[in-house]
mmCIF file of C-alpha atoms in Angstrom:
data_model
loop_
_atom_site.group_PDB
_atom_site.id
_atom_site.type_symbol
_atom_site.label_atom_id
_atom_site.label_comp_id
_atom_site.label_asym_id
_atom_site.label_seq_id
_atom_site.Cartn_x
_atom_site.Cartn_y
_atom_site.Cartn_z
ATOM 1 C CA MET O 1 -202.774 -5.038 53.059
ATOM 2 C CA PRO O 2 -199.889 -6.760 54.808
ATOM 3 C CA ASN O 3 -196.422 -6.810 53.301
ATOM 4 C CA TYR O 4 -194.621 -10.083 52.678
ATOM 5 C CA ALA O 5 -192.433 -9.922 55.804
ATOM 6 C CA SER O 6 -195.518 -9.525 57.993
ATOM 7 C CA THR O 7 -196.722 -12.968 56.896
ATOM 8 C CA TYR O 8 -194.028 -14.421 59.171
ATOM 9 C CA ARG O 9 -196.022 -13.208 62.192
ATOM 10 C CA HIS O 10 -199.414 -14.363 63.437
ATOM 11 C CA PHE O 11 -201.871 -11.620 62.588
ATOM 12 C CA LEU O 12 -203.483 -11.559 66.065
ATOM 13 C CA SER O 13 -200.716 -12.430 68.529
ATOM 14 C CA ARG O 14 -197.874 -11.010 66.374
ATOM 15 C CA ALA O 15 -195.781 -14.032 67.429
ATOM 16 C CA ILE O 16 -193.178 -15.127 64.902
ATOM 17 C CA LEU O 17 -194.309 -18.179 62.931
ATOM 18 C CA TRP O 18 -191.118 -20.208 63.141
ATOM 19 C CA SER O 19 -192.480 -22.888 60.821
ATOM 20 C CA GLN O 20 -192.827 -20.217 58.117
ATOM 21 C CA VAL O 21 -189.323 -18.895 58.766
ATOM 22 C CA ALA O 22 -187.885 -22.416 58.660
ATOM 23 C CA THR O 23 -189.750 -23.346 55.483
ATOM 24 C CA HIS O 24 -189.179 -20.122 53.542
ATOM 25 C CA LEU O 25 -185.719 -19.079 54.684
ATOM 26 C CA ILE O 26 -183.776 -21.750 56.555
ATOM 27 C CA LEU O 27 -184.659 -24.686 54.283
ATOM 28 C CA PRO O 28 -183.614 -22.842 51.081
ATOM 29 C CA LEU O 29 -180.328 -21.851 52.754
ATOM 30 C CA PHE O 30 -179.783 -25.498 53.695
ATOM 31 C CA VAL O 31 -180.484 -26.555 50.087
ATOM 32 C CA PHE O 32 -178.027 -23.892 48.904
ATOM 33 C CA ALA O 33 -175.300 -25.170 51.253
ATOM 34 C CA LEU O 34 -175.995 -28.784 50.282
ATOM 35 C CA ALA O 35 -175.790 -27.946 46.562
ATOM 36 C CA LEU O 36 -172.486 -26.144 47.128
ATOM 37 C CA TYR O 37 -171.136 -29.013 49.212
ATOM 38 C CA ALA O 38 -172.153 -31.573 46.564
ATOM 39 C CA ASN O 39 -170.655 -29.360 43.832
ATOM 40 C CA LEU O 40 -173.956 -29.610 41.942
ATOM 41 C CA GLN O 41 -173.837 -28.338 38.374
ATOM 42 C CA LEU O 42 -177.187 -27.943 36.648
ATOM 43 C CA ARG O 43 -177.630 -28.602 32.936
ATOM 44 C CA PHE O 44 -180.396 -27.971 30.388
ATOM 45 C CA VAL O 45 -181.368 -24.560 31.738
ATOM 46 C CA SER O 46 -183.981 -23.909 29.046
ATOM 47 C CA GLN O 47 -186.129 -26.824 30.221
ATOM 48 C CA VAL O 48 -186.103 -25.519 33.798
ATOM 49 C CA THR O 49 -186.896 -22.046 32.465
ATOM 50 C CA ALA O 50 -189.943 -23.317 30.585
ATOM 51 C CA GLY O 51 -191.322 -25.089 33.656
ATOM 52 C CA ILE O 52 -190.920 -22.101 35.945
ATOM 53 C CA ALA O 53 -192.355 -19.747 33.289
ATOM 54 C CA ILE O 54 -195.494 -21.889 33.076
ATOM 55 C CA LEU O 55 -195.735 -21.861 36.865
ATOM 56 C CA ALA O 56 -195.422 -18.054 36.859
ATOM 57 C CA GLY O 57 -198.350 -17.866 34.425
ATOM 58 C CA PHE O 58 -200.468 -20.055 36.683
ATOM 59 C CA LEU O 59 -199.552 -17.869 39.657
ATOM 60 C CA PHE O 60 -200.694 -14.727 37.787
ATOM 61 C CA THR O 61 -204.046 -16.404 37.157
ATOM 62 C CA LEU O 62 -204.307 -17.421 40.811
ATOM 63 C CA LEU O 63 -203.613 -13.835 41.859
ATOM 64 C CA VAL O 64 -206.594 -12.635 39.823
ATOM 65 C CA PHE O 65 -208.864 -15.231 41.455
ATOM 66 C CA ILE O 66 -207.651 -14.259 44.946
ATOM 67 C CA PHE O 67 -208.267 -10.593 44.168
ATOM 68 C CA GLN O 68 -211.819 -11.424 43.105
ATOM 69 C CA LEU O 69 -212.377 -13.562 46.206
ATOM 70 C CA ARG O 70 -211.223 -10.726 48.458
ATOM 71 C CA ALA O 71 -213.527 -8.282 46.696
ATOM 72 C CA ASP O 72 -216.458 -10.700 47.069
ATOM 73 C CA VAL O 73 -215.756 -11.340 50.758
ATOM 74 C CA GLY O 74 -215.337 -7.626 51.422
ATOM 75 C CA GLN O 75 -218.708 -6.804 49.857
ATOM 76 C CA SER O 76 -220.618 -9.786 51.229
ATOM 77 C CA THR O 77 -223.352 -8.993 53.706
ATOM 78 C CA THR O 78 -223.886 -12.657 54.568
ATOM 79 C CA MET O 79 -220.258 -13.238 55.590
ATOM 80 C CA GLY O 80 -220.332 -10.678 58.384
ATOM 81 C CA VAL O 81 -217.064 -9.358 59.694
ATOM 82 C CA ASN O 82 -214.718 -12.335 59.501
ATOM 83 C CA VAL O 83 -211.399 -10.676 60.221
ATOM 84 C CA ALA O 84 -209.490 -13.961 60.146
ATOM 85 C CA LEU O 85 -210.763 -14.837 56.672
ATOM 86 C CA LYS O 86 -210.020 -11.386 55.286
ATOM 87 C CA ARG O 87 -206.520 -11.479 56.746
ATOM 88 C CA LEU O 88 -205.925 -14.987 55.353
ATOM 89 C CA ILE O 89 -206.982 -13.860 51.899
ATOM 90 C CA ASP O 90 -204.773 -10.764 52.170
ATOM 91 C CA GLU O 91 -201.789 -12.879 53.243
ATOM 92 C CA LEU O 92 -202.521 -15.341 50.453
ATOM 93 C CA PHE O 93 -202.560 -12.464 47.959
ATOM 94 C CA VAL O 94 -199.217 -11.156 49.249
ATOM 95 C CA THR O 95 -197.646 -14.634 49.234
ATOM 96 C CA VAL O 96 -198.778 -15.301 45.660
ATOM 97 C CA GLY O 97 -197.475 -11.874 44.635
ATOM 98 C CA HIS O 98 -194.115 -12.704 46.201
ATOM 99 C CA ALA O 99 -194.088 -16.094 44.442
ATOM 100 C CA ILE O 100 -194.705 -14.310 41.133
ATOM 101 C CA ILE O 101 -191.771 -11.966 41.756
ATOM 102 C CA VAL O 102 -189.509 -14.911 42.639
ATOM 103 C CA SER O 103 -190.593 -16.965 39.614
ATOM 104 C CA VAL O 104 -190.344 -14.111 37.100
ATOM 105 C CA THR O 105 -186.937 -13.103 38.462
ATOM 106 C CA LEU O 106 -185.793 -16.711 38.270
ATOM 107 C CA VAL O 107 -187.102 -17.036 34.696
ATOM 108 C CA GLY O 108 -185.297 -13.852 33.654
ATOM 109 C CA TRP O 109 -182.067 -15.021 35.226
ATOM 110 C CA LEU O 110 -182.366 -18.497 33.668
ATOM 111 C CA MET O 111 -183.095 -16.947 30.266
ATOM 112 C CA TYR O 112 -179.954 -14.850 30.590
ATOM 113 C CA LEU O 113 -177.925 -17.921 31.564
ATOM 114 C CA SER O 114 -179.271 -19.996 28.682
ATOM 115 C CA THR O 115 -178.439 -17.296 26.140
ATOM 116 C CA THR O 116 -174.872 -16.934 27.396
ATOM 117 C CA MET O 117 -174.056 -20.665 27.398
ATOM 118 C CA GLN O 118 -172.001 -22.191 24.603
ATOM 119 C CA ASN O 119 -174.096 -25.378 24.397
ATOM 120 C CA GLU O 120 -177.446 -26.287 25.943
ATOM 121 C CA GLY O 121 -176.042 -29.260 27.865
ATOM 122 C CA ASP O 122 -173.050 -27.446 29.348
ATOM 123 C CA PRO O 123 -173.007 -27.460 33.149
ATOM 124 C CA LEU O 124 -173.452 -24.238 35.078
ATOM 125 C CA PRO O 125 -170.868 -23.286 37.693
ATOM 126 C CA ALA O 126 -171.545 -24.838 41.098
ATOM 127 C CA ALA O 127 -172.175 -21.468 42.801
ATOM 128 C CA VAL O 128 -174.717 -20.443 40.155
ATOM 129 C CA SER O 129 -176.403 -23.847 40.371
ATOM 130 C CA ALA O 130 -176.591 -23.523 44.159
ATOM 131 C CA LEU O 131 -178.236 -20.093 43.852
ATOM 132 C CA ILE O 132 -180.790 -21.519 41.424
ATOM 133 C CA CYS O 133 -181.480 -24.321 43.919
ATOM 134 C CA LEU O 134 -181.940 -21.726 46.677
ATOM 135 C CA ALA O 135 -184.432 -19.695 44.639
ATOM 136 C CA THR O 136 -186.277 -22.795 43.453
ATOM 137 C CA SER O 137 -186.564 -24.258 46.945
ATOM 138 C CA HIS O 138 -187.881 -20.894 48.200
ATOM 139 C CA LEU O 139 -190.458 -20.957 45.395
ATOM 140 C CA ILE O 140 -191.501 -24.508 46.322
ATOM 141 C CA ALA O 141 -191.863 -23.422 49.956
ATOM 142 C CA LEU O 142 -194.067 -20.546 48.803
ATOM 143 C CA LEU O 143 -196.248 -22.974 46.844
ATOM 144 C CA TRP O 144 -196.585 -25.124 49.975
ATOM 145 C CA THR O 145 -197.687 -22.062 51.984
ATOM 146 C CA ILE O 146 -200.103 -20.967 49.266
ATOM 147 C CA THR O 147 -201.692 -24.405 49.314
ATOM 148 C CA LYS O 148 -201.885 -24.421 53.113
ATOM 149 C CA ARG O 149 -203.405 -20.932 53.305
ATOM 150 C CA THR O 150 -205.903 -21.765 50.586
ATOM 151 C CA ARG O 151 -207.027 -24.823 52.556
ATOM 152 C CA VAL O 152 -207.383 -22.805 55.777
ATOM 153 C CA ALA O 153 -209.246 -19.975 53.985
ATOM 154 C CA TYR O 154 -211.611 -22.530 52.448
ATOM 155 C CA GLY O 155 -212.298 -23.887 55.926
ATOM 156 C CA GLU O 156 -213.042 -20.356 57.143
ATOM 157 C CA LEU O 157 -215.431 -19.809 54.218
ATOM 158 C CA LEU O 158 -217.425 -22.856 55.281
ATOM 159 C CA HIS O 159 -217.969 -21.511 58.808
#
């Protein structure tokens, strides 16, 4: 089973996947800097918390389905030895697991923030808002990668 950092390298050539690095790391840092520059102050934290909590629940369900798919592919005698498909499913599993960690951490942090605020509509400090934007943009990038890997794995299943 690969770890999350290994998903930034191609599993055969071991070349760094710069599109992954840009999407998962550089883009969220850019969003963070932009939010700081714009002095963005988020409001209504509980509504954001609810949305991300629902997403985290969906991701847990997806993880179970991916686990079952990997078990089925591993035991299939008709699939043969499709190393690329198995690796894609493993990377998909790791990416979804990472997305769950990010979303649950973000939900916990947002819950803490919402309980310490005086009023629901009060703005958060700009630095805190920028960090939330960073984490959220990283989560969105993970969802993009999950969708892309699912599409590629489906294509491999058809062959």
